[in-house]
Each structure stands twice: as C-alpha cells, then as structure tokens.
XYZ file of C-alpha atoms in Angstrom:
703
model
C 146.181 162.002 225.341
C 148.370 159.155 225.472
C 151.788 159.466 223.862
C 154.035 156.426 222.326
C 157.507 158.428 223.376
C 158.526 161.611 224.879
C 161.340 163.794 224.373
C 162.286 167.223 225.126
C 162.920 168.519 221.527
C 161.747 166.943 218.766
C 163.670 167.886 215.254
C 161.939 166.712 211.745
C 164.345 166.506 208.931
C 168.204 165.338 209.001
C 169.707 167.609 206.477
C 172.128 170.312 207.430
C 169.728 172.547 209.447
C 168.410 169.327 211.134
C 171.721 167.833 212.344
C 173.080 171.002 213.833
C 169.592 171.855 215.362
C 169.289 168.039 216.933
C 173.176 168.295 217.936
C 172.674 171.751 219.759
C 169.834 170.671 221.543
C 171.460 167.608 222.748
C 174.645 169.018 223.802
C 172.632 171.434 226.008
C 171.449 168.435 227.813
C 168.117 168.067 226.637
C 166.535 164.656 225.510
C 166.286 165.037 221.800
C 164.817 163.027 218.692
C 165.732 163.651 215.204
C 163.468 162.002 212.775
C 164.165 161.350 208.828
C 162.915 159.510 206.295
C 165.907 157.422 205.696
C 168.913 157.521 208.326
C 171.505 156.500 205.497
C 170.850 159.578 203.810
C 171.371 162.294 207.143
C 173.343 165.378 205.715
C 172.966 164.120 202.313
C 174.556 166.725 199.946
C 171.515 167.056 197.487
C 173.391 169.327 195.465
C 177.150 170.377 195.041
C 179.375 168.532 197.346
C 180.700 171.600 198.459
C 180.961 173.675 201.629
C 181.662 177.245 202.080
C 182.636 180.089 199.315
C 181.936 183.641 199.318
C 179.989 184.653 202.678
C 179.096 181.124 203.071
C 182.283 180.306 204.326
C 181.579 182.741 206.938
C 178.391 181.304 208.003
C 180.407 177.852 208.640
C 183.030 179.565 210.566
C 180.080 181.355 212.681
C 178.480 177.963 213.203
C 181.640 176.502 214.220
C 182.244 179.114 216.534
C 178.999 178.871 218.528
C 179.728 175.121 219.047
C 178.253 173.672 215.638
C 179.706 170.629 214.000
C 179.603 171.658 210.051
C 183.117 172.936 210.110
C 184.463 169.982 212.016
C 183.018 167.527 209.707
C 184.175 169.088 206.497
C 187.506 169.177 207.883
C 187.538 165.465 208.251
C 186.129 164.760 204.691
C 187.173 167.919 202.608
C 189.364 166.912 199.554
C 189.969 170.115 198.103
C 190.213 173.351 200.229
C 190.637 176.968 198.989
C 190.747 180.245 200.766
C 188.663 182.667 197.980
C 189.280 186.019 197.535
C 192.603 186.785 199.041
C 193.526 189.343 196.561
C 191.113 191.634 198.018
C 190.433 192.725 201.362
C 190.380 190.571 204.644
C 186.542 191.140 204.922
C 185.728 189.148 202.107
C 188.103 186.295 202.444
C 186.092 182.930 202.388
C 186.977 179.250 203.040
C 185.587 176.917 200.416
C 185.839 173.035 200.585
C 185.181 170.310 198.057
C 184.040 167.208 200.021
C 183.822 163.674 199.854
C 179.666 163.482 199.255
C 179.385 160.157 200.718
C 182.017 160.315 203.635
C 180.190 163.600 204.586
C 176.842 162.255 205.389
C 178.612 159.083 207.140
C 180.866 161.240 209.405
C 177.938 163.504 210.175
C 175.734 160.119 211.248
C 178.905 159.023 213.158
C 179.131 162.472 214.992
C 175.308 162.431 215.765
C 175.210 158.836 216.612
C 177.859 159.413 219.343
C 176.242 162.459 221.045
C 174.454 161.680 224.301
C 170.679 162.723 224.669
C 170.517 162.174 220.676
C 167.998 159.665 219.354
C 167.951 159.195 215.439
C 164.464 157.783 214.196
C 163.690 156.789 210.902
C 159.859 157.459 210.494
C 157.518 159.549 208.501
C 155.918 162.828 210.437
C 152.803 163.380 209.217
C 150.984 165.902 211.242
C 151.734 168.084 214.583
C 149.992 167.809 217.666
C 148.865 171.190 219.087
C 147.227 172.201 222.557
C 143.270 172.856 222.189
C 143.042 175.558 219.508
C 141.846 178.856 221.255
C 138.930 180.999 219.766
C 141.544 183.727 218.643
C 143.391 181.402 216.586
C 140.333 181.124 214.095
C 140.360 184.793 213.066
C 144.138 184.729 212.733
C 144.386 182.702 209.682
C 146.012 184.883 206.863
C 146.143 182.495 204.342
C 143.665 179.703 202.953
C 144.926 176.656 200.603
C 143.250 175.696 197.318
C 144.780 172.532 196.144
C 147.859 170.360 197.400
C 150.881 172.058 196.636
C 149.659 175.302 195.875
C 148.948 178.589 198.103
C 146.247 180.894 197.999
C 147.379 184.303 199.686
C 145.496 187.353 200.666
C 147.022 190.610 200.107
C 149.322 192.374 202.457
C 146.539 194.477 203.724
C 144.286 191.633 204.285
C 146.903 189.639 206.239
C 147.801 192.596 208.066
C 144.098 193.370 209.452
C 143.479 189.829 209.628
C 146.428 189.439 212.228
C 144.819 192.740 213.581
C 147.205 193.347 216.933
C 148.785 190.068 216.812
C 148.967 187.015 218.722
C 149.646 187.423 222.536
C 151.537 185.210 224.495
C 148.369 184.003 225.854
C 146.455 183.163 222.990
C 148.951 181.062 221.107
C 148.542 177.692 220.025
C 151.003 175.605 221.457
C 153.045 172.171 219.731
C 153.053 169.644 221.976
C 154.205 166.950 219.684
C 154.130 165.208 216.487
C 152.209 162.036 214.998
C 154.028 159.749 212.795
C 152.469 157.941 209.674
C 152.278 154.608 211.316
C 149.950 156.292 214.030
C 152.557 156.791 216.812
C 152.717 160.092 218.771
C 155.509 161.631 220.352
C 155.253 164.353 222.789
C 157.800 167.154 222.877
C 157.989 170.591 224.517
C 159.646 172.060 221.440
C 159.242 170.785 217.595
C 161.844 172.165 215.070
C 160.947 171.796 211.279
C 163.594 171.529 208.769
C 162.269 169.895 205.795
C 164.077 171.313 203.264
C 162.986 170.801 199.831
C 160.462 167.825 200.786
C 157.266 169.470 201.494
C 155.050 168.392 198.602
C 158.100 168.781 196.444
C 157.597 168.282 192.897
C 160.691 167.214 190.289
C 160.593 168.532 186.744
C 162.886 167.244 183.820
C 161.921 168.353 180.259
C 157.870 167.683 180.099
C 158.231 165.185 183.055
C 157.134 166.046 186.443
C 157.053 163.904 189.644
C 156.148 164.389 193.547
C 159.688 163.744 195.207
C 161.545 165.515 198.032
C 164.845 164.725 195.951
C 165.665 162.497 193.074
C 164.561 158.942 194.400
C 162.975 159.952 197.264
C 159.515 160.626 198.287
C 157.886 164.009 199.195
C 156.830 164.927 202.503
C 153.252 165.524 201.275
C 151.204 164.461 204.807
C 152.911 167.032 206.624
C 152.806 169.534 203.935
C 149.160 169.538 203.967
C 149.271 169.441 207.817
C 151.498 172.798 208.086
C 148.917 174.361 205.477
C 146.310 174.384 208.010
C 148.360 176.317 210.557
C 147.272 179.462 209.071
C 150.964 180.489 208.252
C 151.503 182.583 205.077
C 153.457 180.867 202.378
C 154.420 180.414 199.180
C 156.172 178.126 196.472
C 159.898 177.996 195.435
C 161.967 176.350 193.162
C 165.701 175.052 193.026
C 167.609 173.059 190.744
C 170.672 170.685 190.375
C 173.042 170.238 187.091
C 173.921 166.522 185.589
C 176.307 164.297 187.093
C 179.151 162.705 184.724
C 181.156 159.728 184.507
C 184.717 161.233 185.279
C 186.546 158.202 183.154
C 184.761 159.168 179.954
C 185.717 162.962 179.970
C 189.145 164.292 178.100
C 190.509 165.713 181.481
C 193.571 167.102 179.137
C 191.125 169.834 177.408
C 190.567 171.422 180.786
C 192.471 174.014 182.895
C 192.968 172.232 186.439
C 192.228 174.194 189.376
C 194.025 172.647 192.282
C 193.623 173.334 196.292
C 195.713 175.507 198.618
C 199.117 173.847 199.374
C 198.338 174.517 203.105
C 194.685 174.360 203.565
C 192.878 176.628 205.962
C 190.637 174.620 208.282
C 186.701 175.615 208.618
C 186.968 174.764 212.190
C 188.914 176.538 214.993
C 189.235 173.454 216.690
C 191.011 171.553 213.837
C 194.673 171.808 213.757
C 195.142 170.413 210.011
C 192.623 168.775 207.505
C 192.409 165.225 207.325
C 193.312 164.952 203.486
C 195.877 167.920 203.340
C 198.324 165.679 201.364
C 195.647 164.152 199.238
C 193.722 167.067 197.568
C 192.236 166.617 194.158
C 191.861 169.319 191.497
C 188.476 170.746 189.993
C 188.877 171.686 186.362
C 187.397 174.763 184.548
C 185.148 174.516 181.355
C 183.254 176.711 179.199
C 180.292 176.738 177.086
C 180.360 177.506 173.423
C 178.514 179.276 170.506
C 176.976 175.707 169.747
C 175.796 175.120 173.456
C 173.759 178.398 173.157
C 172.447 177.615 170.132
C 170.952 174.194 171.330
C 169.647 175.720 174.602
C 167.806 178.610 172.420
C 166.398 176.452 170.010
C 164.886 174.141 173.059
C 164.351 176.465 175.508
C 160.556 176.260 174.976
C 160.807 172.703 176.433
C 162.264 173.975 179.745
C 159.639 173.987 182.329
C 160.553 177.195 183.139
C 159.766 178.622 180.055
C 156.768 176.580 178.932
C 154.697 177.825 182.175
C 155.146 174.289 183.779
C 157.198 175.765 186.719
C 155.405 179.020 188.155
C 157.614 179.249 191.139
C 160.685 181.636 191.687
C 164.253 180.221 191.559
C 167.342 181.569 193.065
C 168.689 184.529 191.508
C 172.465 184.149 192.096
C 172.445 180.327 191.154
C 170.421 180.502 187.810
C 170.064 177.395 185.438
C 172.073 177.162 182.277
C 168.782 178.214 180.220
C 168.326 181.271 182.225
C 171.875 182.394 181.530
C 171.710 182.080 177.780
C 168.233 183.851 177.804
C 169.018 186.723 180.130
C 172.369 187.542 179.049
C 172.208 186.901 174.997
C 175.575 189.274 174.573
C 177.746 186.614 176.523
C 179.523 184.137 173.997
C 180.456 181.870 176.651
C 179.788 180.799 180.495
C 182.049 179.404 182.968
C 181.710 175.663 184.120
C 183.514 173.574 186.749
C 184.050 169.808 186.887
C 184.037 168.931 190.594
C 184.853 165.569 191.966
C 182.089 164.015 194.372
C 184.777 161.794 196.522
C 187.763 159.825 196.485
C 186.432 156.729 195.790
C 183.980 157.588 193.069
C 184.592 158.856 189.451
C 181.295 160.942 189.538
C 181.525 164.364 188.411
C 179.385 167.738 189.482
C 178.976 169.970 186.531
C 178.797 173.316 188.385
C 177.252 176.028 186.735
C 174.932 173.708 184.427
C 171.832 173.606 186.507
C 169.020 172.854 184.487
C 165.571 171.363 183.744
C 165.467 170.721 180.209
C 164.723 167.480 178.657
C 167.311 164.650 179.302
C 168.202 164.508 175.159
C 168.697 168.342 175.213
C 171.232 167.912 178.338
C 173.059 165.318 176.586
C 173.347 167.473 173.224
C 174.597 170.348 175.917
C 177.048 168.264 177.214
C 178.371 166.877 173.436
C 178.827 170.727 172.465
C 181.626 171.396 174.955
C 185.165 170.526 173.960
C 186.495 167.814 176.110
C 183.016 166.559 177.301
C 182.279 165.029 173.701
C 182.348 161.376 174.943
C 181.173 162.268 178.405
C 178.493 160.038 179.912
C 175.892 161.295 182.098
C 175.064 159.084 185.111
C 172.221 161.283 186.568
C 170.198 164.044 184.661
C 169.711 167.589 186.089
C 166.362 168.666 187.186
C 164.258 171.403 188.948
C 162.480 170.907 192.099
C 159.250 173.073 193.319
C 158.369 172.885 197.127
C 156.381 174.791 199.807
C 158.163 177.338 202.143
C 156.728 179.545 204.811
C 156.935 183.397 204.638
C 159.785 184.088 207.007
C 157.964 186.952 208.545
C 155.728 184.718 210.410
C 158.992 183.805 212.555
C 160.541 185.734 215.733
C 164.199 186.354 215.895
C 164.570 182.941 217.514
C 163.061 181.300 214.734
C 160.057 180.188 216.614
C 156.807 181.006 214.685
C 154.684 183.707 216.173
C 151.180 181.981 216.001
C 152.404 178.402 217.504
C 154.669 178.592 220.332
C 157.074 176.033 220.661
C 157.345 175.734 216.862
C 160.599 176.320 215.015
C 161.648 176.664 211.622
C 164.879 176.305 209.975
C 166.410 176.065 206.665
C 164.845 175.987 203.338
C 161.485 175.840 204.477
C 162.405 179.698 205.887
C 163.178 180.515 202.087
C 166.847 180.257 201.947
C 169.204 178.455 199.476
C 172.497 176.543 200.628
C 173.763 174.023 202.998
C 175.327 176.858 205.119
C 172.316 179.096 205.310
C 170.086 175.909 206.469
C 173.121 175.057 209.021
C 173.271 178.352 210.952
C 169.663 178.436 210.980
C 169.339 174.912 212.536
C 171.992 175.765 215.194
C 170.026 178.899 216.260
C 166.702 177.182 216.416
C 168.268 174.344 218.059
C 169.640 176.706 220.652
C 166.373 178.790 221.287
C 164.183 175.712 221.069
C 166.538 174.366 223.863
C 166.631 177.600 226.028
C 162.830 177.651 225.724
C 162.614 174.220 227.262
C 164.780 175.166 230.018
C 162.937 178.291 230.711
C 166.024 180.573 230.241
C 166.151 183.978 228.182
C 166.895 183.125 224.278
C 170.131 183.489 222.195
C 169.245 186.609 219.580
C 172.535 187.776 217.965
C 172.667 191.278 216.675
C 173.069 191.856 212.923
C 176.651 193.625 213.552
C 178.111 190.706 215.400
C 177.326 187.972 212.886
C 176.190 187.178 209.319
C 173.754 184.520 210.965
C 172.155 187.520 212.704
C 171.986 189.337 209.393
C 170.430 186.501 207.771
C 167.704 185.793 210.155
C 167.294 189.874 210.623
C 166.665 190.123 207.026
C 164.369 187.055 206.855
C 161.995 188.064 209.533
C 162.116 191.824 208.675
C 161.461 191.633 204.680
C 160.495 188.180 203.999
C 161.467 186.859 200.586
C 159.666 185.680 197.567
C 163.118 183.951 195.942
C 165.726 181.448 197.874
C 167.877 183.833 199.700
C 171.790 183.497 199.349
C 174.155 185.067 201.667
C 176.991 187.816 200.488
C 179.125 189.825 202.196
C 177.486 193.085 200.719
C 174.607 192.379 202.831
C 176.395 193.299 205.856
C 176.617 196.987 206.835
C 179.784 196.446 208.563
C 181.547 193.432 207.372
C 185.311 194.499 208.291
C 183.827 193.533 211.629
C 182.427 190.203 210.493
C 185.561 188.630 209.274
C 186.209 184.704 208.953
C 189.232 185.488 211.659
C 187.488 186.718 214.140
C 184.206 184.631 214.247
C 185.484 182.926 217.422
C 186.143 185.912 219.283
C 182.769 187.199 218.447
C 180.707 184.246 219.011
C 182.437 181.477 221.166
C 181.479 183.502 224.494
C 177.680 183.001 223.344
C 178.617 179.011 222.735
C 179.883 178.896 226.126
C 177.025 180.475 227.746
C 174.563 178.326 226.098
C 176.502 175.119 226.801
C 177.823 174.361 223.268
C 181.694 174.941 223.996
C 183.496 172.167 226.008
C 185.810 173.239 228.799
C 188.961 172.284 226.518
C 187.429 174.288 223.590
C 187.142 177.148 226.162
C 190.474 176.954 227.297
C 192.166 176.444 223.974
C 189.887 179.814 222.767
C 191.249 181.596 225.710
C 194.588 180.857 225.195
C 194.428 181.760 221.501
C 192.898 185.070 222.268
C 195.727 185.523 224.897
C 198.521 184.562 222.601
C 196.942 186.935 219.733
C 196.729 189.789 222.242
C 200.332 189.152 223.225
C 201.627 189.144 219.677
C 199.638 192.456 219.100
C 201.281 193.963 222.235
C 204.726 192.880 221.108
C 204.323 194.516 217.946
C 202.925 197.917 219.356
C 206.101 197.594 221.737
C 208.910 196.617 219.602
C 210.512 199.181 217.639
C 212.529 198.401 214.382
C 216.322 198.149 214.461
C 219.154 198.081 211.704
C 219.752 194.655 213.096
C 216.549 193.254 212.723
C 217.112 194.330 209.249
C 219.753 192.226 208.792
C 222.283 195.210 207.828
C 220.547 195.178 204.331
C 218.179 198.195 205.172
C 215.202 196.353 203.745
C 212.635 193.321 204.751
C 212.203 190.062 202.759
C 210.648 190.737 199.687
C 206.575 190.696 199.707
C 205.349 187.146 199.202
C 202.245 188.430 197.246
C 202.774 188.347 193.348
C 200.369 191.403 193.325
C 202.870 193.626 194.802
C 203.701 196.439 192.891
C 207.041 197.799 191.768
C 206.360 201.100 193.910
C 205.729 198.863 197.205
C 208.723 196.876 196.635
C 210.959 200.213 196.098
C 209.382 201.256 199.540
C 209.845 197.859 201.138
C 213.613 197.670 200.203
C 214.411 200.972 202.069
C 213.240 201.196 205.522
C 216.369 202.650 207.126
C 214.325 205.692 207.670
C 211.685 203.768 209.618
C 214.173 202.617 212.331
C 213.028 203.660 215.548
C 209.387 203.342 215.025
C 207.024 200.351 216.520
C 206.458 197.454 214.261
C 202.813 198.152 214.695
C 203.203 201.340 213.038
C 205.314 199.919 210.096
C 202.685 197.340 209.457
C 199.914 200.222 208.968
C 202.045 200.731 205.684
C 199.819 199.296 202.800
C 203.125 197.833 200.976
C 204.222 196.117 204.362
C 202.635 192.651 205.247
C 203.035 190.761 208.212
C 204.551 187.525 206.838
C 207.667 189.988 206.151
C 207.791 190.676 209.681
C 207.783 186.920 210.439
C 211.174 185.965 210.529
C 211.944 188.911 213.159
C 208.799 187.840 215.037
C 210.037 184.137 215.176
C 213.046 185.281 217.068
C 211.072 187.307 219.253
C 208.159 185.003 220.090
C 209.382 181.509 218.974
C 206.402 180.076 221.355
C 203.662 181.937 219.390
C 204.604 179.751 216.089
C 205.703 176.721 218.207
C 202.067 176.474 219.608
C 200.830 176.489 215.727
C 200.208 173.655 213.391
C 203.826 171.706 212.216
C 204.678 172.892 208.859
C 206.833 170.635 206.833
C 209.416 173.429 205.850
C 210.878 175.400 208.784
C 211.166 178.421 206.872
C 207.449 178.251 206.072
C 204.337 179.410 208.158
C 201.735 176.933 208.923
C 198.253 178.055 208.095
C 197.326 178.443 211.401
C 200.338 180.375 212.450
C 199.571 182.613 209.179
C 195.963 183.064 209.928
C 196.777 183.956 213.337
C 199.052 186.796 212.347
C 197.169 188.145 209.167
C 194.240 188.663 212.064
C 196.718 190.937 214.117
C 197.619 192.555 210.921
C 193.899 193.235 209.977
C 193.404 194.656 213.607
C 196.370 196.853 213.240
C 196.274 197.912 209.414
C 192.480 198.781 209.631
C 192.392 200.284 213.121
C 191.119 203.520 211.909
C 188.262 202.030 210.015
C 187.322 199.463 212.639
C 187.056 202.353 215.246
C 184.746 204.192 212.603
C 182.709 201.538 211.979
C 182.289 200.656 216.102
C 180.959 204.356 216.559
C 178.463 203.799 213.816
C 177.615 200.482 215.507
C 177.029 202.196 218.792
C 174.431 204.261 217.393
C 172.683 201.514 215.583
C 172.540 199.400 219.227
C 170.876 202.427 220.742
C 167.676 201.994 218.132
C 167.996 198.538 218.786
C 167.506 198.679 222.569
C 164.312 201.023 222.061
C 161.777 198.102 222.192
C 158.142 198.018 220.774
C 155.790 196.752 223.454
C 153.536 193.585 222.374
C 150.513 195.912 222.983
C 151.584 198.754 220.925
C 148.553 199.816 218.453
C 149.922 200.784 215.281
C 146.193 201.826 214.041
C 145.847 204.528 216.910
C 148.917 206.313 215.660
C 147.827 209.353 214.052
C 149.859 210.297 211.084
C 150.987 206.875 210.419
C 149.806 206.505 206.910
C 147.810 202.837 206.226
C 150.623 201.610 204.450
C 152.741 201.947 206.935
C 150.104 200.475 209.406
C 149.865 197.332 207.053
C 153.826 196.697 206.953
C 154.283 197.209 210.751
C 151.307 194.886 211.475
C 152.513 192.365 209.153
C 156.141 191.856 210.828
C 155.099 193.454 214.208
C 159.101 194.428 214.656
C 160.091 194.101 218.338
C 162.420 197.088 218.278
C 162.504 200.645 216.350
C 165.693 199.400 214.742
C 163.929 196.222 213.357
C 160.904 198.588 212.230
C 163.509 200.492 210.422
C 164.807 197.687 208.441
C 161.174 196.917 206.925
C 160.704 197.664 203.559
C 159.037 201.078 202.746
C 158.763 202.035 206.440
C 159.996 205.477 206.366
C 162.413 207.487 209.035
C 159.098 209.626 209.627
C 156.847 206.705 210.552
C 160.063 205.499 212.890
C 159.689 209.013 214.557
C 155.744 208.908 215.044
C 155.951 205.253 216.411
C 158.719 206.293 218.911
C 156.484 209.256 220.020
C 153.248 207.229 220.301
C 155.313 204.442 222.454
C 155.430 207.098 225.120
C 151.944 208.356 224.770
C 150.303 205.046 224.370
C 152.517 203.822 227.596
C 151.510 206.721 229.773
C 147.776 205.871 228.786
C 148.008 202.437 230.153
C 149.629 203.284 232.870
C 146.869 206.064 233.440
C 144.197 203.404 232.779
C 145.682 200.511 235.023
C 145.588 203.199 238.134
C 141.734 203.997 237.687
C-alpha cells in the first residue's frame, strides 16, 4: 500500500508519556513523529500542576538518570520545591515541585522542537495499520465489545484458554503504521500509543455528561473503537480533578502558608540550580468543616459515583472529596492544599477536593471553608471515564504480546499520574527504538529501579484501578534512593544512546568525587585538633535531635583516633557536623558544587552528595544484607520459561494455576512467582517440567 509519509517510530499522544517516548526515540537516532490533537497543549498538566511527591519523585529522578527530560523541564519552570519526608530515613526522601502550568508545556514544546530527528504533527489518529491478519489471530481474541466505550470481558478461564499456548513470534500481527482521520497514512516500524484519558473519554459533572478527552478537548473516539478490534483485554477506569479558584477572591490570612525549601534540590542530576530558586511561591493549607461534610452528605446522591452514572473504578489513593466523607465518616475534617498554577496567573488548584458533584454543590462546599467564603470558581471539578488496556497484555518492553511493533505507555496501561506515565513513555520509546535497530531490549530489574517495579507489577498482576507508585511497593527500597538513581541507571542510558558525552563525563566525575570523599572518611582519623579543643562537634542542625543525641555529640574525646566513617555510623552524628572538617580536608569537593550565597552553608548539591555518602556508610550493614537477598532473587529471574512451554502438560498443576500462568505467560520463574495466586509449589512444578519438556523436545528433534 502507498503511504503519505514514512517514519521509523510514530508516537500517538503528546502527554507526559508521549513526550518522553518521542524524545528517547529521536535521541537514539531514529526518524520520529509525535502526533497530537493540539500542538499548543503538548505536555498539558491536566490535573495538579506539580511534579514529584512520595515515590513519584523517585520515578522522575530515574527518568532523568536514564536520559529523559521531565526533570530538566521541571527544574526550569518549577515555582516551589520541597524535599519531602526528610524527618524519616533516606529511602523515602522524595522531591516535589509546584510548576508553572503554562511555562511547563511551553518549555517542553521548546525542548521537543529543538530535537533533531523529531517532527511534531497536529492530526487525529483514527486507526492502526497492521500486516495481513494471520489465521491464528482470529482465535486469539479474548475480548469482544458491545457498545462504544464499554468492554464485554470473558472470564479469566475463557481468556486463558482462548489464548491457548499464546502467540509466537511467527504468528503475531505487526503494526506497520497509522491512518489519520483526514485519510493520510503514515508508515512506521514501531508505533507507541500514549493517549492518556482520551480513548472514549466521558466527562461527568453532576447529572451532566459529555464526551471529551479533557475539559474542552475532544475524545479520541475513532482510535478508541479501532483499538477495541485488536482483541486486547481492557476495562474502563475513572479519574477526576478539583475546581480551580481565582486567587484574588481568597482571604489568604485565614490559611497557613507552606513555603518551599530555602535551597531547592533539583530533579535533574544535570541541573546545578533551579531557575526560580529566588522566586518561589508558597502553597497554603486549608481544612474542610462540619458544614462542608453536611453539604456533601446531603448531596452525595447527586454525585455520578453514587448515583450509578459512573461504573468505572477510580484511583484508591486519590479519592474524591465525596468518597472521603462517605468512607471516613468519623473524620471531622480533611486537609486541602491551595496551590498556585503559575507566576503569571491568579488561578489556584484546590488539591484534595477532586469531585464530580454538580456545580451548585461545589460552590456551596467552597463557601463552607473559612477563607473561601467569597472565592470565585474559575473551573469546576469533574470526573472522567476512559478506556484502558489490561497491562498483562504487554511484554516487559511494553510491546503488546499479540501485535508486534505496537507499544503502549501511560494511563492506557492503567496507571495514574504524570510521573508513572513519563517513566513508561521513556521505556517504551527506548525499546521501540532498540527493536527498530534490531538490538537487544532494555529490561530493568525490579531490584534496580522503581520504573521496573511499576512495569513488573502491571504485567504480572494487572490492575482494576488506576495504579499509583509508592515506596512500599519496593522490596529493597534502601537500594532505590533518589540520590543514587544516576549510579543505578545512567550506565543503561549511556549504552542506549540517551546520555551525551558531556553528561557522561560529568557523571563519571561525580562518581569519582563521591568515591574519593568516602575513602577520605574511611582513612581519616578524628583528632583533637579537628574538634578545635572543644571535645565535641558543632551541634546537630536538625531540630529533631534528642537531648541524648546532643549529649553524645558533646563528648567525643573518647572517639579520638577512630576513622571519621566509623564516627558517622553513630545515629547521633550527621555528616553536616563533619562538613567543616571535610571542607578543610577536601576543598575541591565543595568548590565543584553549585555556589551558595553563604560560605558557611552547604549548597544543596554539596549537601545532597554528602548525604548520599552518609547513607552508604551509616546503613552499610543493611545494604549488604539487602544485596544478598537481591542476589538470591536474581537467580530465580535468570531461570527462563521458554515460549513453547506447555502449562497444561504439567501433571499436578491445578486448573487455577494453569489459567493464571496462561493468561500472563511469565518469562521467568521469578516473574511467575509474583503473579497473584501462583503458589511456591506451582513454581517448583514448573521448574521441574521445564527440564522434562526440554528433553522431550530434544528427543523429538533427533528423531
């Protein structure tokens, strides 16, 4: 067939997943096209104009370490930066930034447009173009669809046995391009779909409902219907957004201000200092009242979630305000955050008040909150339902199992959040590019990245609600900190071509600098001169230091002669207290960091580098213990399950186990062990039968 244009990689959708996917493919040297319904809304922050947060900040750091762009763009347009959870252990420290909503999409577009090999196109994608369908494809259709926007699913048993032994490389369909609504056709060797909430999107606001991908933007109905014909299992999910207010009509004196950090921690390892470090704006904390709760209880029947109008499942960890009141009736108040949407707008985002209640009820709720009695609502909150694909249909590369060359990333895979979308987009872009180049895929291990945990959870367990990342999802989270994301992942980014020579040189110099400081701490012994004759170090800077910690710190004469690293293992000693000593011993370490306005203070970069070293020393025992557990887990991951393996021929494997394993078709024993309901006994049987079936195949080949 004749094609209007031809690219090596085509990305459909220019949200946070699409931008990372397109940028990765283009940086890897492939001719790439990014298709969007509106080029003026690239990387639009549909909900909260913020990046990062608990665990989400880890994902952004990992995206940056691999060579992605979300972190650098955030550093350029962030208007408030905070490092969260610093009162707890370093495993859960996580950066968060309030962003200028308009500046974010403008900066992202600027970055994309300056990238060689990347073309941005405004057009509606209506269909996929596949190679001629093979006979096997018709019998591998576990889902049929009734009416637009609704899935009619078979049971797991029917789905599993309809798949039989699963598609092999030879009988899969292959995506070879896309068809636009205007009739043009575009050839591609790989297609990445990152459509967010646009697939058959349906907005709900009280009794009103209408098709949309976001408020004011059309839904992707044609593409949504086309995807339903591919035989991929799917479901409907729901998310929501709160009202926006005019900040000029808010009585700010009634709220507690929440300022940013004095010396912000950047998201990107390549950023020396965030752009607006001296122009940060505060957020404010508000609370609901008993009157707020009364209004919601009396009108909850008008919420589409409780009237039966919405059947889809929403995000568990970002519930609507009506959900909070109904599910937690004993709570007398709920916290809200008033967050600015930019430096050049008065629009305020009411974090914590996501709702689909009618507009008149939303207005009444706002007036019941002290300080918002006269607040004017610029945009009402709403809920949106949309189509998603069951992520167990995906390989670990995010390529679909049934259609070669078709990759999915972002909310279409059942996730929530910009950060979860970005890391998937990056991995899909990398692996699509590697597939086109006929190079081995990049598959991260769940012991080395939250990104890998997210993907592994999705493809192993699936999800029936929008998936959100938490640090608690990691088995070895002390190994997966924000400070060592570059050490874990930048070598991977370099291997695939996303890390420039300059960035790689900086990375190697940093690692050498950290290793040098660690050696210095291990080899340098405490002397009375270092203590300045006082017998103690400077007071612990943290306000949380206990009296016993201060007392222990105040008498270190008995520790003279011990290595500084040994001293640092004491819980009452922090590396900031050793900083004056280290500055004298290694001035180059501090001079290489970003400047600070006060010579007696540490810059955020020097402080973060020192805290990384402190963590490695202070938690060395725990890290070694976790590393031994990781090594054992990797042995299970290395035991591959062949594509030809026949689960139905495993004697003693229950029908339930067969169904689960046939549905997911795990690639390794480790992957199989993480499928919900698959028992250790079943894993042992599979392990034995891999050998038995392998021998039988070898014998059959000889005969």
